[in-house]
CSV table of C-alpha atoms in Angstrom, one decimal:
chain,number,residue,atom,x,y,z
A,1,UNK,CA,200.5,90.4,183.6
A,2,UNK,CA,199.1,93.7,183.9
A,3,UNK,CA,196.3,94.6,186.5
A,4,UNK,CA,192.8,93.0,186.2
A,5,UNK,CA,189.5,94.7,186.9
A,6,UNK,CA,187.0,91.9,187.2
A,7,UNK,CA,185.1,91.0,190.3
A,8,UNK,CA,186.3,88.8,193.0
A,9,UNK,CA,184.3,86.4,194.9
A,10,UNK,CA,182.6,88.8,197.3
A,11,UNK,CA,182.4,92.0,195.1
A,12,UNK,CA,185.6,93.6,195.4
A,13,UNK,CA,187.6,94.8,192.8
A,14,UNK,CA,191.2,93.8,191.8
A,15,UNK,CA,193.8,96.3,192.3
A,16,UNK,CA,195.3,97.3,188.7
A,17,UNK,CA,198.5,97.1,190.1
A,18,UNK,CA,198.3,93.8,191.6
A,19,UNK,CA,198.9,90.4,189.3
A,20,UNK,CA,196.4,87.5,189.7
A,21,UNK,CA,196.5,85.0,192.4
A,22,UNK,CA,196.7,81.5,191.1
A,23,UNK,CA,196.1,77.9,192.5
A,24,UNK,CA,197.9,75.7,190.5
A,25,UNK,CA,196.8,71.8,190.6
A,26,UNK,CA,199.4,69.7,188.9
A,27,UNK,CA,200.4,66.1,190.0
A,28,UNK,CA,203.9,66.4,188.5
A,29,UNK,CA,206.4,68.8,190.6
A,30,UNK,CA,208.5,69.5,187.6
A,31,UNK,CA,205.6,70.3,185.5
A,32,UNK,CA,204.3,72.6,188.4
A,33,UNK,CA,207.7,74.2,188.7
A,34,UNK,CA,207.6,75.2,184.9
A,35,UNK,CA,204.1,76.6,185.0
A,36,UNK,CA,205.0,78.5,188.1
A,37,UNK,CA,208.1,79.9,186.4
A,38,UNK,CA,205.9,81.3,183.4
A,39,UNK,CA,203.1,82.7,185.2
A,40,UNK,CA,205.5,84.7,187.8
A,41,UNK,CA,207.4,86.0,185.0
A,42,UNK,CA,203.9,87.6,183.8
A,43,UNK,CA,203.3,88.9,187.4
A,44,UNK,CA,200.8,86.4,188.5
A,45,UNK,CA,201.3,85.0,192.1
A,46,UNK,CA,201.2,81.5,192.6
A,47,UNK,CA,199.5,81.3,196.3
A,48,UNK,CA,199.4,77.4,196.6
A,49,UNK,CA,200.1,74.3,194.7
A,50,UNK,CA,198.4,71.1,195.1
A,51,UNK,CA,198.9,67.4,193.6
A,52,UNK,CA,195.4,66.0,194.3
A,53,UNK,CA,191.8,67.0,194.8
A,54,UNK,CA,192.0,67.0,198.4
A,55,UNK,CA,194.9,69.0,198.6
A,56,UNK,CA,193.4,71.5,195.9
A,57,UNK,CA,190.3,71.9,198.0
A,58,UNK,CA,192.2,72.6,201.2
A,59,UNK,CA,194.3,75.2,199.6
A,60,UNK,CA,191.2,76.9,197.6
A,61,UNK,CA,189.5,77.3,201.0
A,62,UNK,CA,192.5,78.7,203.1
A,63,UNK,CA,194.0,80.9,200.2
A,64,UNK,CA,190.7,81.9,198.0
A,65,UNK,CA,192.8,82.3,194.8
A,66,UNK,CA,191.4,84.5,192.0
A,67,UNK,CA,191.8,81.7,189.4
A,68,UNK,CA,192.6,77.7,189.5
A,69,UNK,CA,194.8,75.9,187.0
A,70,UNK,CA,194.1,72.3,186.6
A,71,UNK,CA,195.9,69.8,184.9
A,72,UNK,CA,193.5,67.5,183.8
A,73,UNK,CA,195.6,64.3,184.7
A,74,UNK,CA,194.2,65.5,188.3
A,75,UNK,CA,190.8,64.9,187.0
A,76,UNK,CA,187.8,66.7,186.6
A,77,UNK,CA,186.6,65.7,190.2
A,78,UNK,CA,189.0,68.7,191.3
A,79,UNK,CA,186.8,71.0,189.1
A,80,UNK,CA,183.6,69.6,190.6
A,81,UNK,CA,184.7,70.1,194.3
A,82,UNK,CA,186.3,73.6,193.7
A,83,UNK,CA,182.9,74.8,192.0
A,84,UNK,CA,181.0,73.5,194.8
A,85,UNK,CA,183.3,75.4,197.2
A,86,UNK,CA,184.1,78.4,195.5
A,87,UNK,CA,181.4,78.7,192.7
A,88,UNK,CA,182.6,82.1,191.8
A,89,UNK,CA,186.3,81.4,191.3
A,90,UNK,CA,187.2,80.4,187.2
A,91,UNK,CA,189.0,77.1,186.5
A,92,UNK,CA,191.3,76.6,183.7
A,93,UNK,CA,192.1,73.3,182.5
A,94,UNK,CA,195.5,72.1,181.0
A,95,UNK,CA,195.2,68.7,178.9
A,96,UNK,CA,197.4,66.7,176.9
A,97,UNK,CA,196.5,66.7,173.0
A,98,UNK,CA,194.1,63.9,172.6
A,99,UNK,CA,192.3,64.6,175.3
A,100,UNK,CA,189.9,67.2,173.6
A,101,UNK,CA,187.0,64.7,174.3
A,102,UNK,CA,187.2,65.6,178.0
A,103,UNK,CA,186.3,69.0,177.6
A,104,UNK,CA,182.4,68.6,178.0
A,105,UNK,CA,182.9,67.0,181.2
A,106,UNK,CA,185.1,69.7,182.3
A,107,UNK,CA,182.8,72.5,181.3
A,108,UNK,CA,179.8,70.8,183.1
A,109,UNK,CA,182.1,70.5,186.1
A,110,UNK,CA,182.6,74.1,186.0
A,111,UNK,CA,185.8,74.7,184.0
A,112,UNK,CA,185.8,78.2,182.1
A,113,UNK,CA,189.0,77.5,180.3
A,114,UNK,CA,190.3,74.3,178.6
A,115,UNK,CA,193.5,74.5,176.8
A,116,UNK,CA,196.0,71.7,175.2
A,117,UNK,CA,199.6,71.9,176.1
A,118,UNK,CA,200.8,71.5,172.7
A,119,UNK,CA,199.3,74.4,171.5
A,120,UNK,CA,201.7,76.7,169.2
A,121,UNK,CA,200.4,80.0,170.5
A,122,UNK,CA,199.6,78.6,174.2
A,123,UNK,CA,199.6,81.9,176.8
A,124,UNK,CA,198.9,80.8,180.3
A,125,UNK,CA,198.9,84.4,181.3
A,126,UNK,CA,196.8,85.7,178.8
A,127,UNK,CA,194.2,83.0,179.4
A,128,UNK,CA,194.2,83.9,183.1
A,129,UNK,CA,193.6,87.4,182.1
A,130,UNK,CA,190.6,86.3,179.9
A,131,UNK,CA,189.1,84.5,182.3
A,132,UNK,CA,189.2,86.7,185.0
A,133,UNK,CA,187.6,89.3,182.8
A,134,UNK,CA,184.7,87.0,182.3
A,135,UNK,CA,185.8,85.3,179.2
A,136,UNK,CA,185.7,81.4,178.3
A,137,UNK,CA,188.8,80.2,176.7
A,138,UNK,CA,188.9,76.9,174.8
A,139,UNK,CA,191.5,75.5,172.3
A,140,UNK,CA,189.9,75.4,168.9
A,141,UNK,CA,190.1,71.7,169.0
A,142,UNK,CA,188.7,71.4,172.4
A,143,UNK,CA,185.6,73.6,171.0
A,144,UNK,CA,185.2,71.8,168.1
A,145,UNK,CA,185.1,68.4,169.9
A,146,UNK,CA,182.6,70.2,172.6
A,147,UNK,CA,180.4,71.3,169.5
A,148,UNK,CA,180.7,67.6,168.1
A,149,UNK,CA,179.6,66.2,171.5
A,150,UNK,CA,176.5,68.3,171.9
A,151,UNK,CA,175.1,67.5,168.6
A,152,UNK,CA,176.3,64.1,167.6
A,153,UNK,CA,174.7,61.0,168.2
A,154,UNK,CA,177.4,58.8,166.7
A,155,UNK,CA,179.8,56.5,168.3
A,156,UNK,CA,181.5,57.6,171.4
A,157,UNK,CA,184.7,59.4,171.2
A,158,UNK,CA,187.3,58.3,173.4
A,159,UNK,CA,190.3,60.1,174.4
A,160,UNK,CA,193.8,58.6,174.1
A,161,UNK,CA,194.0,58.0,177.7
A,162,UNK,CA,190.7,56.3,177.9
A,163,UNK,CA,191.6,53.9,175.1
A,164,UNK,CA,194.8,53.4,176.8
A,165,UNK,CA,193.1,52.3,180.2
A,166,UNK,CA,190.5,50.0,178.3
A,167,UNK,CA,193.1,48.4,176.4
A,168,UNK,CA,195.0,47.5,179.7
A,169,UNK,CA,191.5,46.4,181.4
A,170,UNK,CA,191.1,44.0,178.6
A,171,UNK,CA,194.3,42.6,179.3
A,172,UNK,CA,193.4,41.7,182.7
A,173,UNK,CA,195.2,44.7,184.8
A,174,UNK,CA,193.5,46.2,188.1
A,175,UNK,CA,193.5,49.7,188.4
A,176,UNK,CA,196.5,49.9,190.4
A,177,UNK,CA,198.4,47.9,187.8
A,178,UNK,CA,196.9,50.1,185.0
A,179,UNK,CA,198.1,53.4,187.2
A,180,UNK,CA,201.6,51.8,187.6
A,181,UNK,CA,201.8,51.1,183.8
A,182,UNK,CA,200.7,54.5,182.8
A,183,UNK,CA,202.3,56.3,185.7
A,184,UNK,CA,198.9,57.6,186.8
A,185,UNK,CA,197.2,57.6,190.2
A,186,UNK,CA,194.7,54.8,190.7
A,187,UNK,CA,191.8,57.4,191.2
A,188,UNK,CA,193.1,59.1,187.9
A,189,UNK,CA,192.6,55.6,186.4
A,190,UNK,CA,189.2,55.1,187.9
A,191,UNK,CA,188.1,58.4,186.5
A,192,UNK,CA,189.2,57.7,183.1
A,193,UNK,CA,187.5,54.4,183.1
A,194,UNK,CA,184.3,56.1,184.6
A,195,UNK,CA,184.3,58.5,181.6
A,196,UNK,CA,184.9,55.8,179.1
A,197,UNK,CA,182.0,53.8,180.7
A,198,UNK,CA,179.6,56.7,180.6
A,199,UNK,CA,180.5,57.3,176.9
A,200,UNK,CA,179.9,53.6,176.2
A,201,UNK,CA,176.7,53.3,178.1
A,202,UNK,CA,178.2,50.4,180.3
A,203,UNK,CA,177.5,49.8,183.7
A,204,UNK,CA,180.9,48.2,184.5
A,205,UNK,CA,184.3,47.7,183.1
A,206,UNK,CA,183.4,44.3,181.5
A,207,UNK,CA,180.7,45.7,179.5
A,208,UNK,CA,182.8,48.8,178.4
A,209,UNK,CA,185.5,46.4,177.1
A,210,UNK,CA,182.7,44.4,175.5
A,211,UNK,CA,181.4,47.4,173.7
A,212,UNK,CA,184.4,49.0,172.9
A,213,UNK,CA,185.9,46.0,171.1
A,214,UNK,CA,182.4,45.7,169.2
A,215,UNK,CA,182.5,49.2,168.2
A,216,UNK,CA,186.2,48.5,166.9
A,217,UNK,CA,187.7,51.3,169.1
A,218,UNK,CA,190.2,49.0,170.8
A,219,UNK,CA,191.1,46.6,167.8
A,220,UNK,CA,191.8,43.2,169.0
A,221,UNK,CA,191.6,43.4,172.5
A,222,UNK,CA,190.4,40.2,174.3
A,223,UNK,CA,186.4,40.4,174.8
A,224,UNK,CA,185.1,39.3,178.2
A,225,UNK,CA,182.5,36.6,178.1
A,226,UNK,CA,180.4,35.0,180.9
A,227,UNK,CA,181.9,33.4,183.5
A,228,UNK,CA,185.4,35.0,182.4
A,229,UNK,CA,185.4,38.1,184.7
A,230,UNK,CA,185.3,38.3,188.4
A,231,UNK,CA,185.2,40.9,191.1
A,232,UNK,CA,188.3,41.0,193.1
A,233,UNK,CA,187.4,43.4,195.8
A,234,UNK,CA,183.8,42.4,196.3
A,235,UNK,CA,182.2,45.6,195.0
A,236,UNK,CA,179.3,46.2,193.4
A,237,UNK,CA,178.9,45.4,189.8
A,238,UNK,CA,178.8,49.1,188.6
A,239,UNK,CA,182.3,49.7,190.1
A,240,UNK,CA,185.1,50.4,187.6
A,241,UNK,CA,187.3,48.2,190.0
A,242,UNK,CA,186.1,45.2,188.8
A,243,UNK,CA,188.8,42.5,187.4
A,244,UNK,CA,188.5,41.4,183.6
A,245,UNK,CA,190.3,38.2,183.2
A,246,UNK,CA,191.8,38.3,179.2
A,247,UNK,CA,190.7,35.6,177.2
A,248,UNK,CA,193.4,33.3,175.6
A,249,UNK,CA,193.4,33.3,171.8
A,250,UNK,CA,191.8,30.4,171.3
A,251,UNK,CA,188.8,31.4,173.5
A,252,UNK,CA,188.8,34.6,171.7
A,253,UNK,CA,188.3,32.9,168.6
A,254,UNK,CA,185.5,30.5,169.8
A,255,UNK,CA,183.8,33.5,171.1
A,256,UNK,CA,184.1,35.3,167.9
A,257,UNK,CA,183.0,32.2,165.9
A,258,UNK,CA,179.8,31.7,167.9
A,259,UNK,CA,179.0,35.4,167.6
A,260,UNK,CA,179.3,35.1,163.7
A,261,UNK,CA,177.2,32.2,163.4
A,262,UNK,CA,174.7,34.0,165.6
A,263,UNK,CA,174.7,36.8,163.3
A,264,UNK,CA,174.3,34.9,160.1
A,265,UNK,CA,171.2,33.2,161.5
């Protein structure tokens, strides 16, 4: 990575002979190793690594990196907190294919780049250089999703992970159980669910499952009905930790039959 001449927080300039100082936020240590190796080959210095939002904020405060590279699995909360702490430090989000719909939330949280990991021309070093020179870097698919989200009033588009989480919610799994099934932290599950609730205009997970089912987004997932859901933790109704009890097939058919009759009247 050749030297860069873009302003640091505080007004100093990059030394043209010095590579960018990067904070890497990625829950998976094997993925971190791969990213670290690629950036190091191109002259960047990985000044710190973090696997969670708390670690990322602490590392950013200590090392004051030039740029932060965040895996979406760590959550957009990282972007919010880092932007609040170091507003001038650019953030690049790395996402899985199918997670393009998170781009609006990431950009709103302060990210300046949004890249998809399966892109044939993915060049992290070049992306770092571009954001440090003041550009925004978006995968074309993410850019299209961002434009659609800004101008479309159509049905909400949930990401692949959001759909997976909602399907498991509909099966009656708690956040820790969903995290274990999908190999995600409880916090990440809660964040995916919160995004889905927002897109579905739902006040809790029960309503989110119902709305998603009625929109045909999660197929034949069990539909929560009055009296068939409970809150295990005693948290407020808006909590994404509410527990959904799945309906048996005969109950589901009865609910749908009543719904069809009501619709025909």
